[in-house]
mmCIF file of N, CA, C and O in Angstrom:
data_model
loop_
_atom_site.group_PDB
_atom_site.id
_atom_site.type_symbol
_atom_site.label_atom_id
_atom_site.label_comp_id
_atom_site.label_asym_id
_atom_site.label_seq_id
_atom_site.Cartn_x
_atom_site.Cartn_y
_atom_site.Cartn_z
ATOM 1 N N MET H 1 42.614 243.165 -35.000
ATOM 2 C CA MET H 1 41.957 243.386 -36.277
ATOM 3 C C MET H 1 42.970 243.446 -37.418
ATOM 4 O O MET H 1 42.764 242.884 -38.462
ATOM 5 N N ARG H 2 44.050 244.119 -37.216
ATOM 6 C CA ARG H 2 45.075 244.257 -38.243
ATOM 7 C C ARG H 2 45.667 242.897 -38.613
ATOM 8 O O ARG H 2 45.929 242.626 -39.776
ATOM 9 N N LEU H 3 45.858 242.046 -37.625
ATOM 10 C CA LEU H 3 46.413 240.717 -37.878
ATOM 11 C C LEU H 3 45.494 239.913 -38.789
ATOM 12 O O LEU H 3 45.950 239.250 -39.718
ATOM 13 N N ARG H 4 44.207 240.007 -38.565
ATOM 14 C CA ARG H 4 43.246 239.279 -39.392
ATOM 15 C C ARG H 4 43.315 239.772 -40.844
ATOM 16 O O ARG H 4 43.231 238.979 -41.781
ATOM 17 N N GLU H 5 43.491 241.056 -41.051
ATOM 18 C CA GLU H 5 43.606 241.610 -42.402
ATOM 19 C C GLU H 5 44.860 241.073 -43.091
ATOM 20 O O GLU H 5 44.820 240.714 -44.271
ATOM 21 N N LEU H 6 45.953 241.018 -42.356
ATOM 22 C CA LEU H 6 47.197 240.495 -42.924
ATOM 23 C C LEU H 6 47.055 239.013 -43.279
ATOM 24 O O LEU H 6 47.511 238.580 -44.334
ATOM 25 N N GLU H 7 46.441 238.249 -42.400
ATOM 26 C CA GLU H 7 46.237 236.835 -42.680
ATOM 27 C C GLU H 7 45.386 236.635 -43.929
ATOM 28 O O GLU H 7 45.674 235.761 -44.751
ATOM 29 N N THR H 8 44.364 237.462 -44.091
ATOM 30 C CA THR H 8 43.503 237.381 -45.271
ATOM 31 C C THR H 8 44.286 237.681 -46.533
ATOM 32 O O THR H 8 44.149 236.996 -47.547
ATOM 33 N N ARG H 9 45.133 238.685 -46.481
ATOM 34 C CA ARG H 9 45.958 239.024 -47.645
ATOM 35 C C ARG H 9 46.936 237.911 -47.985
ATOM 36 O O ARG H 9 47.172 237.605 -49.146
ATOM 37 N N ILE H 10 47.532 237.323 -46.963
ATOM 38 C CA ILE H 10 48.482 236.227 -47.192
ATOM 39 C C ILE H 10 47.784 235.053 -47.857
ATOM 40 O O ILE H 10 48.305 234.457 -48.802
ATOM 41 N N VAL H 11 46.602 234.719 -47.387
ATOM 42 C CA VAL H 11 45.845 233.613 -47.983
ATOM 43 C C VAL H 11 45.559 233.907 -49.449
ATOM 44 O O VAL H 11 45.703 233.042 -50.317
ATOM 45 N N LYS H 12 45.188 235.143 -49.765
ATOM 46 C CA LYS H 12 44.916 235.515 -51.157
ATOM 47 C C LYS H 12 46.173 235.384 -52.008
ATOM 48 O O LYS H 12 46.124 234.898 -53.134
ATOM 49 N N LEU H 13 47.307 235.820 -51.476
ATOM 50 C CA LEU H 13 48.563 235.717 -52.223
ATOM 51 C C LEU H 13 48.952 234.257 -52.443
ATOM 52 O O LEU H 13 49.420 233.890 -53.521
ATOM 53 N N GLU H 14 48.776 233.438 -51.429
ATOM 54 C CA GLU H 14 49.131 232.027 -51.568
ATOM 55 C C GLU H 14 48.275 231.332 -52.617
ATOM 56 O O GLU H 14 48.733 230.400 -53.267
ATOM 57 N N ARG H 15 47.073 231.780 -52.806
ATOM 58 C CA ARG H 15 46.182 231.167 -53.801
ATOM 59 C C ARG H 15 46.474 231.642 -55.213
ATOM 60 O O ARG H 15 46.090 230.982 -56.170
ATOM 61 N N ASP H 16 47.128 232.775 -55.363
ATOM 62 C CA ASP H 16 47.348 233.366 -56.675
ATOM 63 C C ASP H 16 48.745 232.995 -57.176
ATOM 64 O O ASP H 16 49.741 233.517 -56.705
ATOM 65 N N PRO H 17 48.841 232.082 -58.155
ATOM 66 C CA PRO H 17 50.157 231.639 -58.626
ATOM 67 C C PRO H 17 50.989 232.744 -59.272
ATOM 68 O O PRO H 17 52.194 232.624 -59.375
ATOM 69 N N SER H 18 50.363 233.831 -59.684
ATOM 70 C CA SER H 18 51.134 234.906 -60.313
ATOM 71 C C SER H 18 52.063 235.596 -59.319
ATOM 72 O O SER H 18 52.986 236.298 -59.711
ATOM 73 N N TYR H 19 51.854 235.386 -58.025
ATOM 74 C CA TYR H 19 52.719 235.997 -57.019
ATOM 75 C C TYR H 19 53.920 235.129 -56.675
ATOM 76 O O TYR H 19 54.788 235.545 -55.963
ATOM 77 N N SER H 20 53.958 233.940 -57.164
ATOM 78 C CA SER H 20 55.043 233.027 -56.851
ATOM 79 C C SER H 20 55.856 232.724 -58.097
ATOM 80 O O SER H 20 55.342 232.164 -59.056
ATOM 81 N N ALA H 21 57.120 233.070 -58.066
ATOM 82 C CA ALA H 21 57.995 232.782 -59.210
ATOM 83 C C ALA H 21 58.075 231.279 -59.451
ATOM 84 O O ALA H 21 58.106 230.829 -60.593
ATOM 85 N N LEU H 22 58.082 230.498 -58.386
ATOM 86 C CA LEU H 22 58.161 229.047 -58.539
ATOM 87 C C LEU H 22 56.893 228.488 -59.178
ATOM 88 O O LEU H 22 56.954 227.539 -59.952
ATOM 89 N N ALA H 23 55.763 229.082 -58.875
ATOM 90 C CA ALA H 23 54.501 228.590 -59.436
ATOM 91 C C ALA H 23 54.431 228.801 -60.943
ATOM 92 O O ALA H 23 53.720 228.081 -61.633
ATOM 93 N N ARG H 24 55.187 229.750 -61.443
ATOM 94 C CA ARG H 24 55.171 230.030 -62.885
ATOM 95 C C ARG H 24 56.188 229.191 -63.650
ATOM 96 O O ARG H 24 56.227 229.230 -64.870
ATOM 97 N N MET H 25 57.000 228.428 -62.948
ATOM 98 C CA MET H 25 58.030 227.627 -63.609
ATOM 99 C C MET H 25 57.473 226.285 -64.053
ATOM 100 O O MET H 25 56.620 225.700 -63.394
ATOM 101 N N SER H 26 58.020 225.795 -65.142
ATOM 102 C CA SER H 26 57.674 224.445 -65.583
ATOM 103 C C SER H 26 58.422 223.446 -64.692
ATOM 104 O O SER H 26 59.330 223.809 -63.948
ATOM 105 N N GLU H 27 58.047 222.178 -64.794
ATOM 106 C CA GLU H 27 58.725 221.149 -64.004
ATOM 107 C C GLU H 27 60.218 221.098 -64.349
ATOM 108 O O GLU H 27 61.066 220.952 -63.472
ATOM 109 N N GLU H 28 60.534 221.247 -65.613
ATOM 110 C CA GLU H 28 61.936 221.243 -66.040
ATOM 111 C C GLU H 28 62.696 222.430 -65.439
ATOM 112 O O GLU H 28 63.827 222.285 -64.966
ATOM 113 N N GLU H 29 62.079 223.603 -65.446
ATOM 114 C CA GLU H 29 62.725 224.783 -64.856
ATOM 115 C C GLU H 29 62.929 224.603 -63.357
ATOM 116 O O GLU H 29 63.974 224.992 -62.818
ATOM 117 N N LEU H 30 61.950 224.008 -62.692
ATOM 118 C CA LEU H 30 62.091 223.753 -61.258
ATOM 119 C C LEU H 30 63.233 222.787 -60.981
ATOM 120 O O LEU H 30 64.021 222.995 -60.059
ATOM 121 N N GLU H 31 63.328 221.738 -61.797
ATOM 122 C CA GLU H 31 64.432 220.785 -61.630
ATOM 123 C C GLU H 31 65.778 221.473 -61.784
ATOM 124 O O GLU H 31 66.691 221.244 -61.000
ATOM 125 N N HIS H 32 65.900 222.314 -62.798
ATOM 126 C CA HIS H 32 67.166 223.035 -63.009
ATOM 127 C C HIS H 32 67.471 223.953 -61.826
ATOM 128 O O HIS H 32 68.628 224.078 -61.420
ATOM 129 N N GLU H 33 66.454 224.560 -61.274
ATOM 130 C CA GLU H 33 66.649 225.454 -60.127
ATOM 131 C C GLU H 33 67.096 224.652 -58.894
ATOM 132 O O GLU H 33 67.996 225.067 -58.168
ATOM 133 N N VAL H 34 66.495 223.497 -58.672
ATOM 134 C CA VAL H 34 66.895 222.645 -57.548
ATOM 135 C C VAL H 34 68.340 222.183 -57.733
ATOM 136 O O VAL H 34 69.151 222.250 -56.802
ATOM 137 N N ILE H 35 68.681 221.740 -58.928
ATOM 138 C CA ILE H 35 70.056 221.306 -59.210
ATOM 139 C C ILE H 35 71.034 222.455 -59.000
ATOM 140 O O ILE H 35 72.109 222.276 -58.413
ATOM 141 N N ARG H 36 70.673 223.640 -59.455
ATOM 142 C CA ARG H 36 71.545 224.812 -59.279
ATOM 143 C C ARG H 36 71.826 225.056 -57.797
ATOM 144 O O ARG H 36 72.979 225.256 -57.393
ATOM 145 N N HIS H 37 70.798 224.991 -56.988
ATOM 146 C CA HIS H 37 70.981 225.222 -55.550
ATOM 147 C C HIS H 37 71.739 224.080 -54.887
ATOM 148 O O HIS H 37 72.551 224.316 -53.985
ATOM 149 N N MET H 38 71.493 222.859 -55.338
ATOM 150 C CA MET H 38 72.247 221.735 -54.782
ATOM 151 C C MET H 38 73.728 221.847 -55.147
ATOM 152 O O MET H 38 74.590 221.501 -54.339
ATOM 153 N N ASN H 39 74.021 222.334 -56.337
ATOM 154 C CA ASN H 39 75.415 222.541 -56.732
ATOM 155 C C ASN H 39 76.089 223.564 -55.821
ATOM 156 O O ASN H 39 77.263 223.413 -55.469
ATOM 157 N N LEU H 40 75.352 224.605 -55.451
ATOM 158 C CA LEU H 40 75.909 225.607 -54.527
ATOM 159 C C LEU H 40 76.206 224.969 -53.169
ATOM 160 O O LEU H 40 77.261 225.215 -52.575
ATOM 161 N N LEU H 41 75.280 224.147 -52.686
ATOM 162 C CA LEU H 41 75.488 223.467 -51.405
ATOM 163 C C LEU H 41 76.638 222.466 -51.482
ATOM 164 O O LEU H 41 77.395 222.299 -50.526
ATOM 165 N N ALA H 42 76.772 221.797 -52.617
ATOM 166 C CA ALA H 42 77.763 220.728 -52.762
ATOM 167 C C ALA H 42 79.158 221.251 -53.110
ATOM 168 O O ALA H 42 80.094 220.455 -53.214
ATOM 169 N N ALA H 43 79.314 222.544 -53.251
ATOM 170 C CA ALA H 43 80.603 223.104 -53.673
ATOM 171 C C ALA H 43 81.750 222.707 -52.751
ATOM 172 O O ALA H 43 82.891 222.569 -53.195
ATOM 173 N N ASP H 44 81.470 222.497 -51.469
ATOM 174 C CA ASP H 44 82.523 222.152 -50.510
ATOM 175 C C ASP H 44 82.677 220.644 -50.300
ATOM 176 O O ASP H 44 83.411 220.211 -49.415
ATOM 177 N N PHE H 45 81.987 219.866 -51.105
ATOM 178 C CA PHE H 45 82.028 218.405 -50.971
ATOM 179 C C PHE H 45 82.487 217.794 -52.297
ATOM 180 O O PHE H 45 82.218 218.339 -53.360
ATOM 181 N N PRO H 46 83.152 216.634 -52.237
ATOM 182 C CA PRO H 46 83.611 216.008 -53.486
ATOM 183 C C PRO H 46 82.471 215.426 -54.325
ATOM 184 O O PRO H 46 82.582 215.370 -55.549
ATOM 185 N N THR H 47 81.380 215.003 -53.678
ATOM 186 C CA THR H 47 80.257 214.404 -54.407
ATOM 187 C C THR H 47 78.942 214.788 -53.723
ATOM 188 O O THR H 47 78.930 215.189 -52.553
ATOM 189 N N TYR H 48 77.858 214.596 -54.455
ATOM 190 C CA TYR H 48 76.533 214.773 -53.852
ATOM 191 C C TYR H 48 76.350 213.799 -52.690
ATOM 192 O O TYR H 48 75.796 214.151 -51.648
ATOM 193 N N ASP H 49 76.789 212.550 -52.880
ATOM 194 C CA ASP H 49 76.622 211.544 -51.838
ATOM 195 C C ASP H 49 77.310 211.959 -50.537
ATOM 196 O O ASP H 49 76.764 211.762 -49.454
ATOM 197 N N THR H 50 78.487 212.537 -50.646
ATOM 198 C CA THR H 50 79.210 213.003 -49.464
ATOM 199 C C THR H 50 78.442 214.134 -48.793
ATOM 200 O O THR H 50 78.330 214.177 -47.564
ATOM 201 N N MET H 51 77.914 215.034 -49.581
ATOM 202 C CA MET H 51 77.144 216.146 -49.036
ATOM 203 C C MET H 51 75.904 215.622 -48.306
ATOM 204 O O MET H 51 75.624 216.010 -47.178
ATOM 205 N N ILE H 52 75.180 214.716 -48.951
ATOM 206 C CA ILE H 52 73.966 214.175 -48.351
ATOM 207 C C ILE H 52 74.294 213.416 -47.066
ATOM 208 O O ILE H 52 73.591 213.546 -46.055
ATOM 209 N N ALA H 53 75.372 212.651 -47.066
ATOM 210 C CA ALA H 53 75.784 211.919 -45.862
ATOM 211 C C ALA H 53 76.117 212.885 -44.723
ATOM 212 O O ALA H 53 75.800 212.617 -43.558
ATOM 213 N N SER H 54 76.728 213.999 -45.069
ATOM 214 C CA SER H 54 77.056 215.001 -44.058
ATOM 215 C C SER H 54 75.794 215.579 -43.420
ATOM 216 O O SER H 54 75.711 215.715 -42.201
ATOM 217 N N TYR H 55 74.819 215.904 -44.249
ATOM 218 C CA TYR H 55 73.555 216.422 -43.705
ATOM 219 C C TYR H 55 72.824 215.344 -42.900
ATOM 220 O O TYR H 55 72.230 215.638 -41.857
ATOM 221 N N ALA H 56 72.849 214.123 -43.364
ATOM 222 C CA ALA H 56 72.167 213.029 -42.661
ATOM 223 C C ALA H 56 72.793 212.765 -41.295
ATOM 224 O O ALA H 56 72.097 212.365 -40.355
ATOM 225 N N ALA H 57 74.096 212.999 -41.157
ATOM 226 C CA ALA H 57 74.797 212.757 -39.904
ATOM 227 C C ALA H 57 74.650 213.913 -38.908
ATOM 228 O O ALA H 57 75.072 213.799 -37.758
ATOM 229 N N SER H 58 74.055 214.997 -39.328
ATOM 230 C CA SER H 58 73.880 216.158 -38.465
ATOM 231 C C SER H 58 72.949 215.834 -37.297
ATOM 232 O O SER H 58 71.998 215.063 -37.447
ATOM 233 N N PRO H 59 73.196 216.437 -36.138
ATOM 234 C CA PRO H 59 72.268 216.249 -35.019
ATOM 235 C C PRO H 59 70.962 217.044 -35.193
ATOM 236 O O PRO H 59 70.001 216.819 -34.473
ATOM 237 N N GLU H 60 70.936 217.953 -36.166
ATOM 238 C CA GLU H 60 69.750 218.776 -36.398
ATOM 239 C C GLU H 60 68.705 218.007 -37.205
ATOM 240 O O GLU H 60 68.981 217.573 -38.324
ATOM 241 N N PRO H 61 67.507 217.841 -36.671
ATOM 242 C CA PRO H 61 66.454 217.127 -37.403
ATOM 243 C C PRO H 61 66.144 217.751 -38.767
ATOM 244 O O PRO H 61 65.885 217.032 -39.731
ATOM 245 N N PHE H 62 66.202 219.069 -38.853
ATOM 246 C CA PHE H 62 65.930 219.731 -40.133
ATOM 247 C C PHE H 62 66.934 219.303 -41.191
ATOM 248 O O PHE H 62 66.566 219.013 -42.332
ATOM 249 N N GLU H 63 68.212 219.248 -40.845
ATOM 250 C CA GLU H 63 69.246 218.848 -41.802
ATOM 251 C C GLU H 63 69.101 217.377 -42.191
ATOM 252 O O GLU H 63 69.330 217.007 -43.335
ATOM 253 N N GLN H 64 68.677 216.549 -41.256
ATOM 254 C CA GLN H 64 68.429 215.143 -41.566
ATOM 255 C C GLN H 64 67.279 215.009 -42.564
ATOM 256 O O GLN H 64 67.339 214.206 -43.483
ATOM 257 N N GLU H 65 66.247 215.821 -42.371
ATOM 258 C CA GLU H 65 65.105 215.812 -43.296
ATOM 259 C C GLU H 65 65.524 216.327 -44.670
ATOM 260 O O GLU H 65 65.108 215.788 -45.694
ATOM 261 N N VAL H 66 66.374 217.350 -44.701
ATOM 262 C CA VAL H 66 66.888 217.876 -45.963
ATOM 263 C C VAL H 66 67.669 216.797 -46.699
ATOM 264 O O VAL H 66 67.543 216.645 -47.914
ATOM 265 N N ALA H 67 68.464 216.034 -45.967
ATOM 266 C CA ALA H 67 69.236 214.946 -46.582
ATOM 267 C C ALA H 67 68.303 213.928 -47.233
ATOM 268 O O ALA H 67 68.553 213.488 -48.363
ATOM 269 N N LYS H 68 67.216 213.576 -46.550
ATOM 270 C CA LYS H 68 66.246 212.631 -47.128
ATOM 271 C C LYS H 68 65.612 213.207 -48.390
ATOM 272 O O LYS H 68 65.462 212.507 -49.396
ATOM 273 N N ASP H 69 65.253 214.479 -48.336
ATOM 274 C CA ASP H 69 64.630 215.123 -49.498
ATOM 275 C C ASP H 69 65.596 215.196 -50.681
ATOM 276 O O ASP H 69 65.209 214.965 -51.826
ATOM 277 N N MET H 70 66.862 215.513 -50.399
ATOM 278 C CA MET H 70 67.852 215.571 -51.476
ATOM 279 C C MET H 70 68.055 214.190 -52.098
ATOM 280 O O MET H 70 68.132 214.067 -53.320
ATOM 281 N N ARG H 71 68.138 213.166 -51.261
ATOM 282 C CA ARG H 71 68.324 211.797 -51.770
ATOM 283 C C ARG H 71 67.131 211.395 -52.631
ATOM 284 O O ARG H 71 67.296 210.844 -53.716
ATOM 285 N N THR H 72 65.925 211.679 -52.170
ATOM 286 C CA THR H 72 64.727 211.346 -52.935
ATOM 287 C C THR H 72 64.724 212.062 -54.272
ATOM 288 O O THR H 72 64.451 211.457 -55.311
ATOM 289 N N PHE H 73 65.050 213.349 -54.259
ATOM 290 C CA PHE H 73 65.077 214.122 -55.502
ATOM 291 C C PHE H 73 66.104 213.553 -56.469
ATOM 292 O O PHE H 73 65.809 213.343 -57.646
ATOM 293 N N LEU H 74 67.323 213.320 -55.978
ATOM 294 C CA LEU H 74 68.390 212.822 -56.862
ATOM 295 C C LEU H 74 68.066 211.445 -57.421
ATOM 296 O O LEU H 74 68.290 211.198 -58.615
ATOM 297 N N ASP H 75 67.558 210.555 -56.587
ATOM 298 C CA ASP H 75 67.213 209.215 -57.074
ATOM 299 C C ASP H 75 66.156 209.301 -58.171
ATOM 300 O O ASP H 75 66.272 208.638 -59.212
ATOM 301 N N ASP H 76 65.147 210.123 -57.956
ATOM 302 C CA ASP H 76 64.088 210.297 -58.950
ATOM 303 C C ASP H 76 64.635 210.947 -60.221
ATOM 304 O O ASP H 76 64.364 210.501 -61.337
ATOM 305 N N TYR H 77 65.433 211.984 -60.049
ATOM 306 C CA TYR H 77 65.996 212.715 -61.191
ATOM 307 C C TYR H 77 66.872 211.790 -62.041
ATOM 308 O O TYR H 77 66.736 211.752 -63.268
ATOM 309 N N LEU H 78 67.747 211.046 -61.387
ATOM 310 C CA LEU H 78 68.650 210.152 -62.124
ATOM 311 C C LEU H 78 67.882 209.032 -62.813
ATOM 312 O O LEU H 78 68.216 208.657 -63.938
ATOM 313 N N ALA H 79 66.855 208.528 -62.170
ATOM 314 C CA ALA H 79 66.066 207.460 -62.779
ATOM 315 C C ALA H 79 65.379 207.952 -64.051
ATOM 316 O O ALA H 79 65.235 207.196 -65.019
ATOM 317 N N ARG H 80 64.981 209.201 -64.070
ATOM 318 C CA ARG H 80 64.272 209.740 -65.233
ATOM 319 C C ARG H 80 65.226 210.251 -66.317
ATOM 320 O O ARG H 80 64.832 210.370 -67.467
ATOM 321 N N HIS H 81 66.489 210.540 -65.972
ATOM 322 C CA HIS H 81 67.391 211.140 -66.951
ATOM 323 C C HIS H 81 68.537 210.244 -67.402
ATOM 324 O O HIS H 81 69.309 210.629 -68.273
ATOM 325 N N ARG H 82 68.661 209.071 -66.818
ATOM 326 C CA ARG H 82 69.683 208.137 -67.289
ATOM 327 C C ARG H 82 69.217 207.507 -68.588
ATOM 328 O O ARG H 82 68.051 207.155 -68.732
ATOM 329 N N PRO H 83 70.140 207.323 -69.522
ATOM 330 C CA PRO H 83 69.751 206.639 -70.771
ATOM 331 C C PRO H 83 69.322 205.206 -70.459
ATOM 332 O O PRO H 83 69.926 204.539 -69.623
ATOM 333 N N GLN H 84 68.281 204.770 -71.116
ATOM 334 C CA GLN H 84 67.791 203.399 -70.941
ATOM 335 C C GLN H 84 68.708 202.431 -71.684
ATOM 336 O O GLN H 84 69.049 202.671 -72.835
ATOM 337 N N SER H 85 69.103 201.355 -71.020
ATOM 338 C CA SER H 85 69.959 200.367 -71.683
ATOM 339 C C SER H 85 69.089 199.494 -72.586
ATOM 340 O O SER H 85 67.955 199.192 -72.280
ATOM 341 N N ALA H 86 69.668 199.111 -73.689
ATOM 342 C CA ALA H 86 68.934 198.249 -74.645
ATOM 343 C C ALA H 86 68.993 196.815 -74.118
ATOM 344 O O ALA H 86 70.049 196.259 -73.907
ATOM 345 N N ALA H 87 67.831 196.241 -73.897
ATOM 346 C CA ALA H 87 67.806 194.881 -73.360
ATOM 347 C C ALA H 87 67.110 193.949 -74.332
ATOM 348 O O ALA H 87 66.316 194.273 -75.103
#
């Protein structure tokens, strides 16, 4: 019985964005937060690409998935924030 009560409370919390700091952030704030955390991870690597390659080469499936997610995020971020060339 107690487990069911806890599950019900968790579902209510997950539905209420006021309980999630990330849910209250704008897309720009979320991007800055992701970049901040990626910078912490990349501190021991010369480049983001080196860091991502290291995670991709890991035998751990989770780290390989993280590498894919980081690459997707960076490619999207750079595409949206690079200055457009005049053609």
